[in-house]
């Protein structure tokens, strides 16, 4: 599939959120402080494109919170409510761009594009990559449709899902380690090779209507933590996340999704309390698979955890958050059941603080999370359960 500039006028809204593309020297280091207009002034505009700028906030993206991301999600939806807008570009720091892009994509129901971009070199530097990236993002936003949320960086077009920051400093900062990029942009031309695979988008969550970075406590949001397993790892950090009130935990396991029997027990107990547990891996590329028992993915799935396919920890966490936000929006219709079976509480006490989610709510959020995650929840094992011929496929054996 190929898309090129047809010469028609295009109206693009640029939403500025900070990051390196807006960062200037502060005496001891760089920090985001340049306005969206200042950032836009560094880049030429593609022919036939008019731009409006929205200065939403201005932060280093390592400081990005769920309140920031939900406020951005709301602003994107409000912007696209205007039928005269042809597309949206979001300038964003690279540290957490993959998380924000995926949250936007999970809730993107419009055929018009939303494109995220940024920079690896600060604002105003002679060799800065921000102006070129912004030009390319505007070019893509003005020419494509029906591709969901995109990441445009260093002449490459990526789908939001699966795309992560893979290089700390290089200009070619983003890729999907498990899939090919969508296309390229350059010389006033956008070439798209494939369409991204996306689940059915979610509606705007209620929390996005009120979330404010200036008052993060005004809209209580679900806590979702990431816990990494490693050699010699135990359940201390997993239990600490639960004690801190986590309603979802992403377990970053080893290999194709493996931990220990002790971790499996902790996961089973958490799931029984209505906590969503998703299992990803520390390995950069490839899907998770149910191969091993003894604390491996076979046992983690049996304990109630969901495997994340090719999604890695940061985006898996966003999927868990999105599922919980969607369930919170529905929980008002099911508040009488809150906590009854999960905690053993009497139904009359349902809805009290700390009672936990209802069985129905937990099942709904688990089913939704299953849909949002990449790939099936339970794949056939990569290796056959045959002691005489333990490797079912020579290609699997070669990869092992």
mmCIF file of C-alpha atoms in Angstrom:
data_model
loop_
_atom_site.group_PDB
_atom_site.id
_atom_site.type_symbol
_atom_site.label_atom_id
_atom_site.label_comp_id
_atom_site.label_asym_id
_atom_site.label_seq_id
_atom_site.Cartn_x
_atom_site.Cartn_y
_atom_site.Cartn_z
ATOM 1 C CA UNK A 1 0.000 0.000 0.000
ATOM 2 C CA UNK A 2 1.403 3.371 -1.009
ATOM 3 C CA UNK A 3 0.273 6.813 0.066
ATOM 4 C CA UNK A 4 1.600 10.032 -1.451
ATOM 5 C CA UNK A 5 0.826 13.736 -1.116
ATOM 6 C CA UNK A 6 -2.183 14.551 -3.342
ATOM 7 C CA UNK A 7 -1.657 18.312 -3.090
ATOM 8 C CA UNK A 8 -4.859 18.960 -1.136
ATOM 9 C CA UNK A 9 -4.828 21.213 1.923
ATOM 10 C CA UNK A 10 -4.388 19.336 5.192
ATOM 11 C CA UNK A 11 -5.028 20.697 8.687
ATOM 12 C CA UNK A 12 -2.838 19.065 11.328
ATOM 13 C CA UNK A 13 -2.906 19.779 15.060
ATOM 14 C CA UNK A 14 0.421 19.418 16.884
ATOM 15 C CA UNK A 15 0.080 18.639 20.595
ATOM 16 C CA UNK A 16 3.274 19.502 22.443
ATOM 17 C CA UNK A 17 4.126 17.582 25.629
ATOM 18 C CA UNK A 18 7.856 18.264 26.111
ATOM 19 C CA UNK A 19 10.719 15.788 25.864
ATOM 20 C CA UNK A 20 14.145 16.144 24.261
ATOM 21 C CA UNK A 21 12.630 17.773 21.176
ATOM 22 C CA UNK A 22 11.681 20.686 23.477
ATOM 23 C CA UNK A 23 14.676 20.504 25.843
ATOM 24 C CA UNK A 24 17.213 23.284 26.366
ATOM 25 C CA UNK A 25 20.337 23.553 28.461
ATOM 26 C CA UNK A 26 19.604 24.405 32.093
ATOM 27 C CA UNK A 27 23.149 24.859 33.357
ATOM 28 C CA UNK A 28 23.701 21.316 34.597
ATOM 29 C CA UNK A 29 21.723 19.342 32.043
ATOM 30 C CA UNK A 30 18.831 19.492 29.604
ATOM 31 C CA UNK A 31 15.140 19.780 30.487
ATOM 32 C CA UNK A 32 11.965 20.360 28.511
ATOM 33 C CA UNK A 33 10.955 24.025 28.419
ATOM 34 C CA UNK A 34 10.523 25.119 24.780
ATOM 35 C CA UNK A 35 6.968 25.832 23.681
ATOM 36 C CA UNK A 36 5.223 23.955 20.924
ATOM 37 C CA UNK A 37 5.380 27.023 18.692
ATOM 38 C CA UNK A 38 9.141 27.236 19.237
ATOM 39 C CA UNK A 39 9.544 23.556 18.365
ATOM 40 C CA UNK A 40 7.376 23.908 15.266
ATOM 41 C CA UNK A 41 9.385 26.936 14.125
ATOM 42 C CA UNK A 42 12.469 24.727 13.717
ATOM 43 C CA UNK A 43 10.827 22.486 11.101
ATOM 44 C CA UNK A 44 9.689 23.226 7.542
ATOM 45 C CA UNK A 45 6.076 22.384 6.767
ATOM 46 C CA UNK A 46 5.156 19.882 4.081
ATOM 47 C CA UNK A 47 3.470 21.443 1.083
ATOM 48 C CA UNK A 48 -0.255 21.971 1.571
ATOM 49 C CA UNK A 49 -0.169 21.457 5.339
ATOM 50 C CA UNK A 50 -1.409 23.995 7.877
ATOM 51 C CA UNK A 51 -0.634 23.486 11.542
ATOM 52 C CA UNK A 52 -2.184 24.521 14.837
ATOM 53 C CA UNK A 53 -0.268 24.013 18.085
ATOM 54 C CA UNK A 54 -1.643 22.951 21.465
ATOM 55 C CA UNK A 55 0.762 23.323 24.396
ATOM 56 C CA UNK A 56 -0.622 20.648 26.707
ATOM 57 C CA UNK A 57 2.273 20.303 29.159
ATOM 58 C CA UNK A 58 6.047 20.385 29.069
ATOM 59 C CA UNK A 59 7.873 17.572 30.884
ATOM 60 C CA UNK A 60 10.763 15.199 30.448
ATOM 61 C CA UNK A 61 8.976 11.989 29.568
ATOM 62 C CA UNK A 62 10.643 10.091 32.410
ATOM 63 C CA UNK A 63 8.273 12.180 34.570
ATOM 64 C CA UNK A 64 5.204 11.134 32.587
ATOM 65 C CA UNK A 65 2.344 9.826 34.728
ATOM 66 C CA UNK A 66 -0.944 8.130 33.945
ATOM 67 C CA UNK A 67 -2.637 11.468 34.631
ATOM 68 C CA UNK A 68 -0.493 13.102 31.926
ATOM 69 C CA UNK A 69 -1.247 10.287 29.492
ATOM 70 C CA UNK A 70 -4.986 10.346 30.138
ATOM 71 C CA UNK A 71 -5.085 14.134 29.771
ATOM 72 C CA UNK A 72 -3.355 13.689 26.414
ATOM 73 C CA UNK A 73 -5.821 10.961 25.435
ATOM 74 C CA UNK A 74 -8.706 13.314 26.239
ATOM 75 C CA UNK A 75 -7.098 16.129 24.241
ATOM 76 C CA UNK A 76 -6.602 13.880 21.208
ATOM 77 C CA UNK A 77 -10.258 12.858 21.299
ATOM 78 C CA UNK A 78 -11.381 16.480 21.705
ATOM 79 C CA UNK A 79 -9.161 17.516 18.793
ATOM 80 C CA UNK A 80 -10.539 14.833 16.497
ATOM 81 C CA UNK A 81 -14.086 15.837 17.389
ATOM 82 C CA UNK A 82 -13.509 18.669 14.895
ATOM 83 C CA UNK A 83 -14.180 17.191 11.438
ATOM 84 C CA UNK A 84 -11.958 19.867 9.854
ATOM 85 C CA UNK A 85 -8.873 18.284 11.462
ATOM 86 C CA UNK A 86 -7.094 15.825 9.163
ATOM 87 C CA UNK A 87 -4.626 14.406 11.661
ATOM 88 C CA UNK A 88 -2.765 14.852 14.933
ATOM 89 C CA UNK A 89 0.956 14.919 15.706
ATOM 90 C CA UNK A 90 2.149 14.558 19.301
ATOM 91 C CA UNK A 91 5.668 15.671 20.188
ATOM 92 C CA UNK A 92 6.833 13.570 23.128
ATOM 93 C CA UNK A 93 9.945 12.536 25.013
ATOM 94 C CA UNK A 94 11.407 9.237 23.869
ATOM 95 C CA UNK A 95 11.797 7.616 27.303
ATOM 96 C CA UNK A 96 8.121 6.706 27.683
ATOM 97 C CA UNK A 97 6.818 7.420 24.185
ATOM 98 C CA UNK A 98 6.078 3.721 23.627
ATOM 99 C CA UNK A 99 3.699 3.657 26.598
ATOM 100 C CA UNK A 100 1.786 6.782 25.625
ATOM 101 C CA UNK A 101 1.531 5.690 21.991
ATOM 102 C CA UNK A 102 0.074 2.325 22.984
ATOM 103 C CA UNK A 103 -2.466 3.875 25.384
ATOM 104 C CA UNK A 104 -3.627 6.212 22.632
ATOM 105 C CA UNK A 105 -3.808 3.338 20.147
ATOM 106 C CA UNK A 106 -5.906 1.151 22.441
ATOM 107 C CA UNK A 107 -8.504 3.956 22.555
ATOM 108 C CA UNK A 108 -8.201 5.214 18.969
ATOM 109 C CA UNK A 109 -11.471 4.747 17.091
ATOM 110 C CA UNK A 110 -10.959 7.338 14.360
ATOM 111 C CA UNK A 111 -9.629 6.661 10.839
ATOM 112 C CA UNK A 112 -7.539 9.838 10.989
ATOM 113 C CA UNK A 113 -3.949 9.319 12.084
ATOM 114 C CA UNK A 114 -2.302 10.189 15.371
ATOM 115 C CA UNK A 115 1.477 10.291 14.997
ATOM 116 C CA UNK A 116 3.994 10.498 17.836
ATOM 117 C CA UNK A 117 7.507 11.747 17.315
ATOM 118 C CA UNK A 118 10.344 13.325 19.241
ATOM 119 C CA UNK A 119 14.099 13.701 19.153
ATOM 120 C CA UNK A 120 17.290 12.133 20.418
ATOM 121 C CA UNK A 121 19.205 15.424 20.342
ATOM 122 C CA UNK A 122 18.032 18.542 22.172
ATOM 123 C CA UNK A 123 16.209 21.565 20.840
ATOM 124 C CA UNK A 124 18.371 24.088 19.020
ATOM 125 C CA UNK A 125 21.451 21.924 18.517
ATOM 126 C CA UNK A 126 23.103 22.208 15.129
ATOM 127 C CA UNK A 127 22.765 18.502 14.377
ATOM 128 C CA UNK A 128 19.343 18.113 15.982
ATOM 129 C CA UNK A 129 17.034 15.429 14.614
ATOM 130 C CA UNK A 130 13.847 17.021 15.953
ATOM 131 C CA UNK A 131 13.067 19.216 12.913
ATOM 132 C CA UNK A 132 13.392 16.307 10.479
ATOM 133 C CA UNK A 133 11.324 13.997 12.650
ATOM 134 C CA UNK A 134 8.602 16.621 13.034
ATOM 135 C CA UNK A 135 8.523 17.249 9.282
ATOM 136 C CA UNK A 136 8.194 13.516 8.638
ATOM 137 C CA UNK A 137 5.455 13.172 11.268
ATOM 138 C CA UNK A 138 3.489 16.001 9.656
ATOM 139 C CA UNK A 139 3.931 14.351 6.262
ATOM 140 C CA UNK A 140 2.606 11.033 7.545
ATOM 141 C CA UNK A 141 -0.257 12.620 9.489
ATOM 142 C CA UNK A 142 -1.368 14.449 6.368
ATOM 143 C CA UNK A 143 -1.385 11.431 4.048
ATOM 144 C CA UNK A 144 -2.399 8.145 5.725
ATOM 145 C CA UNK A 145 -5.640 6.830 7.189
ATOM 146 C CA UNK A 146 -6.906 3.734 8.997
ATOM 147 C CA UNK A 147 -3.532 2.794 10.501
ATOM 148 C CA UNK A 148 -4.218 3.650 14.132
ATOM 149 C CA UNK A 149 -1.613 5.448 16.204
ATOM 150 C CA UNK A 150 1.865 5.585 14.695
ATOM 151 C CA UNK A 151 5.424 6.349 15.759
ATOM 152 C CA UNK A 152 7.504 8.208 13.150
ATOM 153 C CA UNK A 153 11.208 8.474 13.810
ATOM 154 C CA UNK A 154 14.329 8.730 11.665
ATOM 155 C CA UNK A 155 12.427 8.210 8.415
ATOM 156 C CA UNK A 156 10.663 5.083 9.648
ATOM 157 C CA UNK A 157 6.958 4.512 10.293
ATOM 158 C CA UNK A 158 6.081 2.150 13.126
ATOM 159 C CA UNK A 159 2.830 0.841 14.570
ATOM 160 C CA UNK A 160 2.248 1.862 18.188
ATOM 161 C CA UNK A 161 1.762 -1.754 19.290
ATOM 162 C CA UNK A 162 5.040 -3.523 19.859
ATOM 163 C CA UNK A 163 7.260 -0.528 19.113
ATOM 164 C CA UNK A 164 9.773 0.198 21.873
ATOM 165 C CA UNK A 165 12.836 2.346 22.337
ATOM 166 C CA UNK A 166 15.735 0.074 21.436
ATOM 167 C CA UNK A 167 18.639 2.550 21.387
ATOM 168 C CA UNK A 168 19.416 5.023 24.128
ATOM 169 C CA UNK A 169 21.110 7.709 22.011
ATOM 170 C CA UNK A 170 21.113 6.782 18.297
ATOM 171 C CA UNK A 171 18.827 8.635 15.896
ATOM 172 C CA UNK A 172 17.162 5.355 14.873
ATOM 173 C CA UNK A 173 15.722 4.975 18.363
ATOM 174 C CA UNK A 174 12.589 2.861 17.863
ATOM 175 C CA UNK A 175 11.672 -0.506 16.429
ATOM 176 C CA UNK A 176 9.465 -3.501 17.050
ATOM 177 C CA UNK A 177 11.954 -6.288 17.837
ATOM 178 C CA UNK A 178 9.348 -8.907 16.897
ATOM 179 C CA UNK A 179 7.965 -7.403 13.676
ATOM 180 C CA UNK A 180 8.899 -5.338 10.661
ATOM 181 C CA UNK A 181 8.219 -1.613 10.524
ATOM 182 C CA UNK A 182 5.102 -0.398 8.719
ATOM 183 C CA UNK A 183 6.900 1.771 6.202
ATOM 184 C CA UNK A 184 9.161 4.695 5.405
ATOM 185 C CA UNK A 185 8.836 8.416 4.840
ATOM 186 C CA UNK A 186 11.105 10.680 2.839
ATOM 187 C CA UNK A 187 11.297 13.014 -0.162
ATOM 188 C CA UNK A 188 7.636 14.064 0.332
ATOM 189 C CA UNK A 189 6.568 10.453 -0.014
ATOM 190 C CA UNK A 190 5.067 7.992 2.473
ATOM 191 C CA UNK A 191 5.292 4.290 1.666
ATOM 192 C CA UNK A 192 3.325 1.885 3.847
ATOM 193 C CA UNK A 193 4.045 -1.818 3.400
ATOM 194 C CA UNK A 194 1.468 -3.360 5.725
ATOM 195 C CA UNK A 195 -1.400 -2.600 8.071
ATOM 196 C CA UNK A 196 -0.897 -3.062 11.796
ATOM 197 C CA UNK A 197 -2.847 -5.666 13.714
ATOM 198 C CA UNK A 198 -5.017 -3.937 16.318
ATOM 199 C CA UNK A 199 -7.729 -5.146 18.730
ATOM 200 C CA UNK A 200 -11.136 -3.489 18.691
ATOM 201 C CA UNK A 201 -10.508 -0.017 20.172
ATOM 202 C CA UNK A 202 -11.829 0.919 23.592
ATOM 203 C CA UNK A 203 -14.035 3.950 24.246
ATOM 204 C CA UNK A 204 -12.599 6.923 26.103
ATOM 205 C CA UNK A 205 -12.459 5.894 29.779
ATOM 206 C CA UNK A 206 -14.229 8.010 32.376
ATOM 207 C CA UNK A 207 -10.913 8.712 34.100
ATOM 208 C CA UNK A 208 -9.624 10.458 30.969
ATOM 209 C CA UNK A 209 -12.416 13.033 31.211
ATOM 210 C CA UNK A 210 -11.199 14.326 34.566
ATOM 211 C CA UNK A 211 -7.505 13.361 34.842
ATOM 212 C CA UNK A 212 -5.211 16.324 35.457
ATOM 213 C CA UNK A 213 -1.404 16.314 35.745
ATOM 214 C CA UNK A 214 -1.727 19.397 37.965
ATOM 215 C CA UNK A 215 -3.915 17.528 40.453
ATOM 216 C CA UNK A 216 -3.150 13.815 40.065
ATOM 217 C CA UNK A 217 -5.050 12.894 43.225
ATOM 218 C CA UNK A 218 -8.301 14.318 41.863
ATOM 219 C CA UNK A 219 -8.881 11.215 39.744
ATOM 220 C CA UNK A 220 -7.869 8.023 41.573
ATOM 221 C CA UNK A 221 -6.237 5.659 39.101
ATOM 222 C CA UNK A 222 -5.452 1.946 39.385
ATOM 223 C CA UNK A 223 -1.925 1.121 40.480
ATOM 224 C CA UNK A 224 -0.148 -1.244 38.085
ATOM 225 C CA UNK A 225 3.412 -2.310 38.899
ATOM 226 C CA UNK A 226 6.156 -4.141 37.013
ATOM 227 C CA UNK A 227 8.178 -6.770 38.884
ATOM 228 C CA UNK A 228 11.247 -8.339 37.270
ATOM 229 C CA UNK A 229 12.319 -11.916 37.936
ATOM 230 C CA UNK A 230 16.020 -12.750 37.984
ATOM 231 C CA UNK A 231 18.351 -15.461 39.195
ATOM 232 C CA UNK A 232 17.854 -15.829 42.918
ATOM 233 C CA UNK A 233 14.620 -13.854 42.710
ATOM 234 C CA UNK A 234 11.928 -14.273 45.353
ATOM 235 C CA UNK A 235 8.446 -12.885 45.931
ATOM 236 C CA UNK A 236 9.401 -9.905 48.120
ATOM 237 C CA UNK A 237 8.881 -7.244 45.441
ATOM 238 C CA UNK A 238 5.751 -8.944 44.125
ATOM 239 C CA UNK A 239 4.259 -8.948 47.625
ATOM 240 C CA UNK A 240 5.386 -5.344 48.127
ATOM 241 C CA UNK A 241 3.443 -4.316 45.027
ATOM 242 C CA UNK A 242 0.333 -5.980 46.407
ATOM 243 C CA UNK A 243 0.847 -4.326 49.784
ATOM 244 C CA UNK A 244 1.125 -0.953 48.035
ATOM 245 C CA UNK A 245 -2.322 -1.498 46.529
ATOM 246 C CA UNK A 246 -1.492 -2.769 43.053
ATOM 247 C CA UNK A 247 -4.577 -3.949 41.186
ATOM 248 C CA UNK A 248 -2.423 -5.205 38.354
ATOM 249 C CA UNK A 249 1.103 -6.585 38.160
ATOM 250 C CA UNK A 250 3.243 -7.265 35.125
ATOM 251 C CA UNK A 251 5.740 -10.017 35.871
ATOM 252 C CA UNK A 252 8.812 -9.619 33.690
ATOM 253 C CA UNK A 253 9.892 -13.230 33.594
ATOM 254 C CA UNK A 254 12.930 -14.948 32.146
ATOM 255 C CA UNK A 255 13.089 -16.773 28.816
ATOM 256 C CA UNK A 256 9.721 -17.499 27.237
ATOM 257 C CA UNK A 257 7.894 -16.620 30.459
ATOM 258 C CA UNK A 258 9.427 -18.511 33.360
ATOM 259 C CA UNK A 259 9.901 -17.931 37.094
ATOM 260 C CA UNK A 260 9.826 -20.217 40.162
ATOM 261 C CA UNK A 261 7.238 -22.296 42.033
ATOM 262 C CA UNK A 262 7.281 -19.668 44.809
ATOM 263 C CA UNK A 263 6.408 -16.939 42.314
ATOM 264 C CA UNK A 264 3.645 -19.132 40.893
ATOM 265 C CA UNK A 265 2.128 -19.454 44.377
ATOM 266 C CA UNK A 266 2.225 -15.677 44.829
ATOM 267 C CA UNK A 267 0.595 -15.178 41.435
ATOM 268 C CA UNK A 268 -2.179 -17.649 42.229
ATOM 269 C CA UNK A 269 -2.901 -15.892 45.522
ATOM 270 C CA UNK A 270 -2.970 -12.486 43.829
ATOM 271 C CA UNK A 271 -5.288 -13.670 41.058
ATOM 272 C CA UNK A 272 -7.617 -15.168 43.680
ATOM 273 C CA UNK A 273 -7.868 -11.683 45.197
ATOM 274 C CA UNK A 274 -8.869 -10.226 41.833
ATOM 275 C CA UNK A 275 -5.484 -8.802 40.844
ATOM 276 C CA UNK A 276 -4.684 -8.877 37.132
ATOM 277 C CA UNK A 277 -1.326 -10.535 36.480
ATOM 278 C CA UNK A 278 0.313 -10.439 33.066
ATOM 279 C CA UNK A 279 3.554 -12.246 32.245
ATOM 280 C CA UNK A 280 6.083 -10.790 29.815
ATOM 281 C CA UNK A 281 9.783 -11.477 29.359
ATOM 282 C CA UNK A 282 13.156 -9.786 29.733
ATOM 283 C CA UNK A 283 14.132 -11.125 26.290
ATOM 284 C CA UNK A 284 13.962 -8.347 23.663
ATOM 285 C CA UNK A 285 12.161 -10.255 20.889
ATOM 286 C CA UNK A 286 9.837 -13.187 20.312
ATOM 287 C CA UNK A 287 6.586 -14.461 21.818
ATOM 288 C CA UNK A 288 6.042 -16.038 25.196
ATOM 289 C CA UNK A 289 5.239 -19.747 25.189
ATOM 290 C CA UNK A 290 4.035 -22.438 27.573
ATOM 291 C CA UNK A 291 6.980 -24.807 27.514
ATOM 292 C CA UNK A 292 8.207 -25.299 31.076
ATOM 293 C CA UNK A 293 6.618 -26.355 34.329
ATOM 294 C CA UNK A 294 8.443 -26.084 37.678
ATOM 295 C CA UNK A 295 7.561 -22.405 37.901
ATOM 296 C CA UNK A 296 7.529 -21.801 34.152
ATOM 297 C CA UNK A 297 4.871 -20.338 31.898
ATOM 298 C CA UNK A 298 2.800 -23.539 32.038
ATOM 299 C CA UNK A 299 2.351 -23.072 35.785
ATOM 300 C CA UNK A 300 1.944 -19.290 35.652
ATOM 301 C CA UNK A 301 -0.929 -19.607 33.184
ATOM 302 C CA UNK A 302 -2.499 -22.355 35.322
ATOM 303 C CA UNK A 303 -2.265 -19.917 38.254
ATOM 304 C CA UNK A 304 -4.359 -17.398 36.322
ATOM 305 C CA UNK A 305 -1.737 -15.138 34.739
ATOM 306 C CA UNK A 306 -2.030 -14.054 31.125
ATOM 307 C CA UNK A 307 0.881 -14.208 28.699
ATOM 308 C CA UNK A 308 1.527 -10.986 26.760
ATOM 309 C CA UNK A 309 2.524 -12.429 23.400
ATOM 310 C CA UNK A 310 5.167 -10.092 21.984
ATOM 311 C CA UNK A 311 4.289 -7.095 24.161
ATOM 312 C CA UNK A 312 7.062 -6.155 26.573
ATOM 313 C CA UNK A 313 6.736 -4.832 30.103
ATOM 314 C CA UNK A 314 5.994 -1.140 29.518
ATOM 315 C CA UNK A 315 3.232 -1.748 26.975
ATOM 316 C CA UNK A 316 1.900 -4.785 28.843
ATOM 317 C CA UNK A 317 1.475 -2.504 31.859
ATOM 318 C CA UNK A 318 -0.539 -0.082 29.710
ATOM 319 C CA UNK A 319 -2.787 -2.939 28.560
ATOM 320 C CA UNK A 320 -3.446 -3.907 32.201
ATOM 321 C CA UNK A 321 -4.152 -0.270 33.091
ATOM 322 C CA UNK A 322 -6.566 0.080 30.173
ATOM 323 C CA UNK A 323 -8.445 -3.064 31.193
ATOM 324 C CA UNK A 324 -8.775 -1.815 34.770
ATOM 325 C CA UNK A 325 -9.925 1.642 33.671
ATOM 326 C CA UNK A 326 -12.574 0.073 31.456
ATOM 327 C CA UNK A 327 -13.768 -2.122 34.317
ATOM 328 C CA UNK A 328 -13.883 0.838 36.703
ATOM 329 C CA UNK A 329 -16.224 2.567 34.276
ATOM 330 C CA UNK A 330 -18.576 -0.420 34.422
ATOM 331 C CA UNK A 331 -18.211 -1.199 38.124
ATOM 332 C CA UNK A 332 -20.952 1.197 39.157
ATOM 333 C CA UNK A 333 -23.472 -1.210 37.636
ATOM 334 C CA UNK A 334 -21.992 -4.115 39.584
ATOM 335 C CA UNK A 335 -20.990 -2.505 42.878
ATOM 336 C CA UNK A 336 -23.245 -4.726 44.944
ATOM 337 C CA UNK A 337 -21.048 -7.708 44.169
ATOM 338 C CA UNK A 338 -17.744 -6.022 44.945
ATOM 339 C CA UNK A 339 -15.488 -8.180 47.043
ATOM 340 C CA UNK A 340 -18.062 -10.890 47.819
ATOM 341 C CA UNK A 341 -16.304 -13.976 46.483
ATOM 342 C CA UNK A 342 -12.779 -12.713 45.958
ATOM 343 C CA UNK A 343 -12.241 -11.666 49.557
ATOM 344 C CA UNK A 344 -14.832 -13.843 51.218
ATOM 345 C CA UNK A 345 -16.687 -10.751 52.394
ATOM 346 C CA UNK A 346 -20.417 -10.639 52.868
ATOM 347 C CA UNK A 347 -22.180 -9.107 49.827
ATOM 348 C CA UNK A 348 -23.663 -6.507 52.141
ATOM 349 C CA UNK A 349 -20.152 -5.142 52.655
ATOM 350 C CA UNK A 350 -19.499 -4.907 48.926
ATOM 351 C CA UNK A 351 -18.196 -1.566 47.803
ATOM 352 C CA UNK A 352 -16.421 -0.771 51.058
ATOM 353 C CA UNK A 353 -12.833 0.464 50.668
ATOM 354 C CA UNK A 354 -10.380 -2.400 50.369
ATOM 355 C CA UNK A 355 -13.038 -4.997 49.680
ATOM 356 C CA UNK A 356 -11.493 -5.790 46.308
ATOM 357 C CA UNK A 357 -13.099 -6.342 42.917
ATOM 358 C CA UNK A 358 -16.132 -8.542 42.361
ATOM 359 C CA UNK A 359 -15.828 -11.954 40.762
ATOM 360 C CA UNK A 360 -17.831 -10.656 37.811
ATOM 361 C CA UNK A 361 -15.673 -7.540 37.511
ATOM 362 C CA UNK A 362 -12.467 -9.534 37.776
ATOM 363 C CA UNK A 363 -13.639 -11.956 35.085
ATOM 364 C CA UNK A 364 -14.621 -9.075 32.812
ATOM 365 C CA UNK A 365 -11.302 -7.280 33.213
ATOM 366 C CA UNK A 366 -9.414 -10.539 32.650
ATOM 367 C CA UNK A 367 -11.402 -11.210 29.472
ATOM 368 C CA UNK A 368 -10.755 -7.676 28.242
ATOM 369 C CA UNK A 369 -7.054 -7.892 29.023
ATOM 370 C CA UNK A 370 -6.910 -11.175 27.110
ATOM 371 C CA UNK A 371 -8.289 -9.331 24.075
ATOM 372 C CA UNK A 372 -5.871 -6.418 24.391
ATOM 373 C CA UNK A 373 -2.766 -8.551 24.675
ATOM 374 C CA UNK A 374 -0.886 -9.608 21.586
ATOM 375 C CA UNK A 375 -1.532 -13.202 20.522
ATOM 376 C CA UNK A 376 -3.555 -16.026 22.053
ATOM 377 C CA UNK A 377 -3.555 -16.574 25.780
ATOM 378 C CA UNK A 378 -2.709 -20.264 25.531
ATOM 379 C CA UNK A 379 -0.604 -21.348 22.585
ATOM 380 C CA UNK A 380 0.217 -24.935 21.854
ATOM 381 C CA UNK A 381 3.605 -25.780 23.408
ATOM 382 C CA UNK A 382 6.540 -25.087 21.137
ATOM 383 C CA UNK A 383 7.906 -28.524 22.011
ATOM 384 C CA UNK A 384 5.899 -31.734 21.831
ATOM 385 C CA UNK A 385 5.293 -33.623 25.066
ATOM 386 C CA UNK A 386 6.967 -36.714 23.678
ATOM 387 C CA UNK A 387 9.916 -38.071 25.635
ATOM 388 C CA UNK A 388 11.123 -40.085 22.687
ATOM 389 C CA UNK A 389 10.961 -37.105 20.305
ATOM 390 C CA UNK A 390 11.008 -34.002 22.532
ATOM 391 C CA UNK A 391 11.481 -31.504 19.687
ATOM 392 C CA UNK A 392 8.450 -31.367 17.434
ATOM 393 C CA UNK A 393 9.826 -29.023 14.811
ATOM 394 C CA UNK A 394 13.346 -28.773 13.477
ATOM 395 C CA UNK A 395 12.981 -25.007 13.119
ATOM 396 C CA UNK A 396 12.130 -24.754 16.825
ATOM 397 C CA UNK A 397 15.175 -26.831 17.651
ATOM 398 C CA UNK A 398 17.386 -24.574 15.577
ATOM 399 C CA UNK A 399 16.102 -21.509 17.395
ATOM 400 C CA UNK A 400 16.376 -22.999 20.896
#
